[in-house]
mmCIF file of C-alpha atoms and ligand atoms in Angstrom:
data_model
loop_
_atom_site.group_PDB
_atom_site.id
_atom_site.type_symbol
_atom_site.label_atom_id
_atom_site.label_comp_id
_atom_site.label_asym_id
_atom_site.label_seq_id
_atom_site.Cartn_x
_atom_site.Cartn_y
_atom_site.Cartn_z
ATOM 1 C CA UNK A 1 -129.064 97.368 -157.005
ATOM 2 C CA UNK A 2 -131.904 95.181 -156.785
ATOM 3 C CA UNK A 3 -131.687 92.574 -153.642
ATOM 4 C CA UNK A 4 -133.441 89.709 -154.429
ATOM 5 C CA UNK A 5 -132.814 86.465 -152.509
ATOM 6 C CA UNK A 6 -132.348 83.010 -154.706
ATOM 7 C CA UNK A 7 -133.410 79.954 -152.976
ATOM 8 C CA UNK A 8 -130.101 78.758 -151.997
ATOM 9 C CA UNK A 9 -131.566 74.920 -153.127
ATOM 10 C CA UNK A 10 -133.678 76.171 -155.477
ATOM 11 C CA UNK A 11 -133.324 73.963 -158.533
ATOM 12 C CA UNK A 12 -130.480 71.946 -157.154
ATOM 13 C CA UNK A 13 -132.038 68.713 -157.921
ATOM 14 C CA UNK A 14 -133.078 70.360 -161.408
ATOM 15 C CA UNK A 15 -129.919 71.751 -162.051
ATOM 16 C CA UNK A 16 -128.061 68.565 -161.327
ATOM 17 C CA UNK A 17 -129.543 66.594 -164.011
ATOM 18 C CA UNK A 18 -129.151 69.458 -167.051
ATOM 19 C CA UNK A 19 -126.267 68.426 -169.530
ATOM 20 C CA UNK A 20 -123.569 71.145 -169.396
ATOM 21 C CA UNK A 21 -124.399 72.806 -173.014
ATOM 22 C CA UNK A 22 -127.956 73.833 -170.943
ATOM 23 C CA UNK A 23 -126.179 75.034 -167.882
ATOM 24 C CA UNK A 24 -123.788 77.229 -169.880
ATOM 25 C CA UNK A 25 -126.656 78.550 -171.844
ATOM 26 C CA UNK A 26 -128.228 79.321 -168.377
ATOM 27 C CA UNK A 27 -125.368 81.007 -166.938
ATOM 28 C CA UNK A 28 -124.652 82.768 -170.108
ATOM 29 C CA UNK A 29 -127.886 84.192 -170.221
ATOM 30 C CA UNK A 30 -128.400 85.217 -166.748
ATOM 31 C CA UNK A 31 -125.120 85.730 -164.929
ATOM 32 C CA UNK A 32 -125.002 88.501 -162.980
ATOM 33 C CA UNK A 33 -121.196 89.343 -162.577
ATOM 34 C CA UNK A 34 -121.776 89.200 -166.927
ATOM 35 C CA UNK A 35 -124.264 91.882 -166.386
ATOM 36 C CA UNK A 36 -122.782 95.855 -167.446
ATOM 37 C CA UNK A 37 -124.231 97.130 -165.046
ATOM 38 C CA UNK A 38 -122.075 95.640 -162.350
ATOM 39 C CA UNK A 39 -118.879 96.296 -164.281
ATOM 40 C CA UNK A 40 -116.760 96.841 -161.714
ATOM 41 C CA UNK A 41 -117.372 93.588 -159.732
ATOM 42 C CA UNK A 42 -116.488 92.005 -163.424
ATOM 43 C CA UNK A 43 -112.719 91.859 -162.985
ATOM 44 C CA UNK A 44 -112.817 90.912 -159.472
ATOM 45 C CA UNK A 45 -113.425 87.665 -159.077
ATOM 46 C CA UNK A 46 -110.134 86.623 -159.011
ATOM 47 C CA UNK A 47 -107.181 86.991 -156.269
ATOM 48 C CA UNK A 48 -104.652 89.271 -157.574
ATOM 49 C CA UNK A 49 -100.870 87.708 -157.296
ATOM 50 C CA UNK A 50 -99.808 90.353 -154.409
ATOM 51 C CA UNK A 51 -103.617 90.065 -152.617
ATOM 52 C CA UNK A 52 -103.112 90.023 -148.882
ATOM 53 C CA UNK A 53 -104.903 86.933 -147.430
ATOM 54 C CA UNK A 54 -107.192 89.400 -144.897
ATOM 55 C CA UNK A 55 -107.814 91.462 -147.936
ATOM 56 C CA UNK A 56 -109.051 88.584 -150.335
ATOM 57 C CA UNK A 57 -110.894 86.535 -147.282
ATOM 58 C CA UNK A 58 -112.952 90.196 -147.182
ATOM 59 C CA UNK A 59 -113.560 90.283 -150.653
ATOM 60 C CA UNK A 60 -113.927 86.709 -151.427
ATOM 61 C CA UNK A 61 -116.902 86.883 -149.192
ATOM 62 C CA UNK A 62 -118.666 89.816 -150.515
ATOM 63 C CA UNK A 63 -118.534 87.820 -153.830
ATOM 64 C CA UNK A 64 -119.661 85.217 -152.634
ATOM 65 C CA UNK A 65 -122.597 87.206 -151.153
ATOM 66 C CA UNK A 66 -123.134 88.661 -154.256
ATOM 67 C CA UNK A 67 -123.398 85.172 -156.297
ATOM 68 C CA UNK A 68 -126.344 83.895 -153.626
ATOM 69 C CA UNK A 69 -128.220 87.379 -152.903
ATOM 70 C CA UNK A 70 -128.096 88.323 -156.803
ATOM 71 C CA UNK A 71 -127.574 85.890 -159.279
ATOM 72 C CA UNK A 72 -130.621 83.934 -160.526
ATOM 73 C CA UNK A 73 -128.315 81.138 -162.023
ATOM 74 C CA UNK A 74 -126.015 80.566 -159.069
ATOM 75 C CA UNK A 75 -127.000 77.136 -159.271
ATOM 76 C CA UNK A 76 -126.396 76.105 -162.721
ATOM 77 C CA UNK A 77 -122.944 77.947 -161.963
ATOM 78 C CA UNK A 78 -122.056 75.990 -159.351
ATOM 79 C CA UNK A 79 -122.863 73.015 -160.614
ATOM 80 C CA UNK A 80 -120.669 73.787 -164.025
ATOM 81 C CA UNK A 81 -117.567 75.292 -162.079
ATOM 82 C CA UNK A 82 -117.569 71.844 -160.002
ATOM 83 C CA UNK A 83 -117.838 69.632 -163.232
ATOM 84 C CA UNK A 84 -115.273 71.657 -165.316
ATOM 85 C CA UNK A 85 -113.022 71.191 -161.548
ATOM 86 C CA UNK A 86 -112.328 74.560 -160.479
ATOM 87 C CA UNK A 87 -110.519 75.285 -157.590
ATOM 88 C CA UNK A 88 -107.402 74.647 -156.013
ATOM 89 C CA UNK A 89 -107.170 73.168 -153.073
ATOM 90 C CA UNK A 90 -103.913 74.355 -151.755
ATOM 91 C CA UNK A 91 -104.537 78.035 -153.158
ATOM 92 C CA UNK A 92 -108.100 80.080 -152.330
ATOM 93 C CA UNK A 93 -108.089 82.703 -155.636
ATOM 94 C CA UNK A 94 -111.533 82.748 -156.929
ATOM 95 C CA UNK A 95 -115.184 82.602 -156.332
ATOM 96 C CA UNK A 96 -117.473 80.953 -158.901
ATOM 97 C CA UNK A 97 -121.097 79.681 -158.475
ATOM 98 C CA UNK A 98 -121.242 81.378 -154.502
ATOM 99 C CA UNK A 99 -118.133 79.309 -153.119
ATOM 100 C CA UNK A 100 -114.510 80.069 -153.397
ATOM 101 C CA UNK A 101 -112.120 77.945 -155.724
ATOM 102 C CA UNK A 102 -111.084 75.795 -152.134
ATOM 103 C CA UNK A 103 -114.759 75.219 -151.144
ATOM 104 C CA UNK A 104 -115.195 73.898 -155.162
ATOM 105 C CA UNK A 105 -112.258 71.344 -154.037
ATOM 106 C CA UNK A 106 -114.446 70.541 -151.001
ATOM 107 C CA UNK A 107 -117.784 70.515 -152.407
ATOM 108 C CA UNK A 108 -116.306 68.179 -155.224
ATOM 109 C CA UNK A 109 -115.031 65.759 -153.202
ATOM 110 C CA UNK A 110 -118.661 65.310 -151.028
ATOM 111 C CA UNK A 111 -120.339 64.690 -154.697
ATOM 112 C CA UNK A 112 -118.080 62.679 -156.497
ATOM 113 C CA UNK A 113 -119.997 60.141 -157.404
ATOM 114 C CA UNK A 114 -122.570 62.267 -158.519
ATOM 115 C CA UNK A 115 -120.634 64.531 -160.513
ATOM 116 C CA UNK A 116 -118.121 61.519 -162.440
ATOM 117 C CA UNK A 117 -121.590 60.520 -163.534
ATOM 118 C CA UNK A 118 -122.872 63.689 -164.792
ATOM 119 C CA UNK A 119 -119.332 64.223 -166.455
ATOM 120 C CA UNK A 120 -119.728 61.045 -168.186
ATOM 121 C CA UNK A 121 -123.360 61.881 -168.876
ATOM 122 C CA UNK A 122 -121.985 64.947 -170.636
ATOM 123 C CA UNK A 123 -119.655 63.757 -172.741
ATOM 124 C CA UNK A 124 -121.987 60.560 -173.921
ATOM 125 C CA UNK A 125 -124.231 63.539 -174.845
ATOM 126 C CA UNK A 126 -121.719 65.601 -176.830
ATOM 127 C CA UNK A 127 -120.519 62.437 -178.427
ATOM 128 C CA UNK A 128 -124.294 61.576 -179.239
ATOM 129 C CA UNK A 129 -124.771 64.788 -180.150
ATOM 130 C CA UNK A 130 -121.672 64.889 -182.908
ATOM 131 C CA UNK A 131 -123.062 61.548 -184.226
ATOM 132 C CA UNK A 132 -126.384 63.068 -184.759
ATOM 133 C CA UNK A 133 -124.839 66.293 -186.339
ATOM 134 C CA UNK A 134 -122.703 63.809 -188.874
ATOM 135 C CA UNK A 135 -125.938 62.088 -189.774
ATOM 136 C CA UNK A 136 -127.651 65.207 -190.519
ATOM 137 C CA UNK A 137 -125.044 66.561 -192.239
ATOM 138 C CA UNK A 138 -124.914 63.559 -194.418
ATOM 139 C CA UNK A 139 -128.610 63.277 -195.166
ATOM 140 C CA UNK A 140 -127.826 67.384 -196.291
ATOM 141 C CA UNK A 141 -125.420 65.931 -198.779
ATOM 142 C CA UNK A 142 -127.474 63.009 -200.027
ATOM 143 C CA UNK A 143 -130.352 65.402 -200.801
ATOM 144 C CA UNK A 144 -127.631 67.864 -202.388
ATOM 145 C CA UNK A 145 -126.675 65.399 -204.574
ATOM 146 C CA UNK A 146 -130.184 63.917 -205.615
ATOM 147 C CA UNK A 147 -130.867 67.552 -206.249
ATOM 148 C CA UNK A 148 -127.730 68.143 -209.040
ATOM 149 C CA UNK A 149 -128.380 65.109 -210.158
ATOM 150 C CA UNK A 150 -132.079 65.834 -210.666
ATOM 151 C CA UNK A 151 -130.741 69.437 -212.109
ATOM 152 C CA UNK A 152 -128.308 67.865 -214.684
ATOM 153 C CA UNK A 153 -130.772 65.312 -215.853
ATOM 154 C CA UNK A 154 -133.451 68.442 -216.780
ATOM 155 C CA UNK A 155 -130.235 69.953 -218.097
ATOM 156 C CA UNK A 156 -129.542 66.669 -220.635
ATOM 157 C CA UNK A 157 -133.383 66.462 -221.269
ATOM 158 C CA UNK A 158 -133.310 70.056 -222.534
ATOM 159 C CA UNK A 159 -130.271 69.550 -224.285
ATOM 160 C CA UNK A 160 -131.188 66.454 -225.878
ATOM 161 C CA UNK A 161 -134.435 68.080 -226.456
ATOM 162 C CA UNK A 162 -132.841 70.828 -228.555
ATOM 163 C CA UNK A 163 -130.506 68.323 -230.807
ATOM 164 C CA UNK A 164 -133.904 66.602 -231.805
ATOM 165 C CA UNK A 165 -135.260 69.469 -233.040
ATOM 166 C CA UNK A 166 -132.364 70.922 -234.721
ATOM 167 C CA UNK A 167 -132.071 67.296 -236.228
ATOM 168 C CA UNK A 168 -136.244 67.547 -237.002
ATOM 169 C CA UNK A 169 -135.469 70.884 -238.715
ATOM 170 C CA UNK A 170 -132.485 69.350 -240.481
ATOM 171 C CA UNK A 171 -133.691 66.706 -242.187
ATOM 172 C CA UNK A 172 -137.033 69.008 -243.485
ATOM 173 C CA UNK A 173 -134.448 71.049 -244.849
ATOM 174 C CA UNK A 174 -132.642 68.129 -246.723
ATOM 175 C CA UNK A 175 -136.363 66.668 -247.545
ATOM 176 C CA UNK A 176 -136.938 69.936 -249.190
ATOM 177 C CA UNK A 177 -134.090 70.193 -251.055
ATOM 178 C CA UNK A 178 -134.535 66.603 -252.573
ATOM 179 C CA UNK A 179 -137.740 67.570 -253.601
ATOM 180 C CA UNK A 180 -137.217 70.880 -255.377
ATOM 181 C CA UNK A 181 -134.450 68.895 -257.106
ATOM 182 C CA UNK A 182 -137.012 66.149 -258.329
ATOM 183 C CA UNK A 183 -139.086 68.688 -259.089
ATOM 184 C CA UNK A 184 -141.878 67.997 -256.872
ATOM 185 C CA UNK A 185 -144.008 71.466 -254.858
ATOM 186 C CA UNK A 186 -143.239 71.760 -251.367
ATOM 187 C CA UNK A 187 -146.930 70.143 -250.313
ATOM 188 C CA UNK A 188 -146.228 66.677 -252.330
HETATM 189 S S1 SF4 B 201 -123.075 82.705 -159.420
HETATM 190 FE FE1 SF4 B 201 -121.609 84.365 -159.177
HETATM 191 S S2 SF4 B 201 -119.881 83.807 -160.480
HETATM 192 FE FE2 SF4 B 201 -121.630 82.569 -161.110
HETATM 193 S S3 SF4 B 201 -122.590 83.657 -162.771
HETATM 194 FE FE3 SF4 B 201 -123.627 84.258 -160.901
HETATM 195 S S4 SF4 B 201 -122.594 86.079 -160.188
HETATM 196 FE FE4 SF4 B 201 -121.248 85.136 -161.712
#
């Protein structure tokens, strides 16, 4: 494995004010636990029911070492695992973002503030982003419809187009007729 060392505040301030589509984009992108090559870390991230505390205190911390020394989106992890509220605070059973589910809890409660404002940031922005969506979507109609509209009026032109001349050739018919029975020549 490759050790290289993430800034441990690298982006913090950056991270912070991304909307959570972007940080899930980042993490889904560039997680390293996601990454094959460190398959068997992949399952482990969680404490098994029948873990002894010793055993997932030990391993809890080599994740966690892991997440800082190796992931380049620890950051945008973190700061997603404390606005979607993981953790427990009376159970320690995972590690997300370099901190275990209990340090989440604790970390949460230092940044409320911050984070109930980028929660409600988040959800302005999905709703903003659904209204926009609808809009397009109905502008997509509107031009749909303008566009079989414009299709059925060429349709009706041609049609219409097609009676005239069937009515044109018609009445030259019947015009010829009336004059071969008066007895006039076709050019008269
Ligand atoms: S910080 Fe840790 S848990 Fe989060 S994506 Fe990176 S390796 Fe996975």
């Amino acid at each position: 494995m490759n050790m290289m060392t993430v800034a441990p505040d690298r982006v913090h301030e950056q991270v912070q004010s991304l909307r959570a589509p972007a940080l899930q984009a980042a993490v889904d992108a560039g997680a390293a636990c996601a990454d094959l090559r460190n398959a068997p870390l992949r399952e482990e991230w969680f404490r098994e029911e029948s873990e002894p505390e010793a055993d997932w205190s030990f391993r809890a911390r080599l994740l966690g070492d892991f997440c800082r020394e190796m992931c380049p989106v620890m950051a945008e992890c973190r700061e997603l695992a404390l606005r979607q509220g993981e953790g427990r605070s009376w159970q320690d059973d995972m590690v997300r973002g370099g901190l275990t589910g209990q340090q989440l809890v604790e970390e949460r409660a230092r940044e409320a503030e911050r984070l109930a404002a980028a929660v409600a940031e988040d959800q302005r922005a999905t709703v903003e982003w659904e209204v926009y969506m609808r809009a397009a979507l109905r502008q997509l109609k509107e031009a749909s419809v303008v566009i079989q509209a414009g299709a059925a009026l060429e349709k009706a032109r041609k049609e219409s187009n097609a009676r005239a001349t069937e009515a044109a050739a018609e009445l030259r018919a019947i015009r010829r007729q009336r004059r071969a029975r008066a007895g006039w020549g076709e050019a008269a």
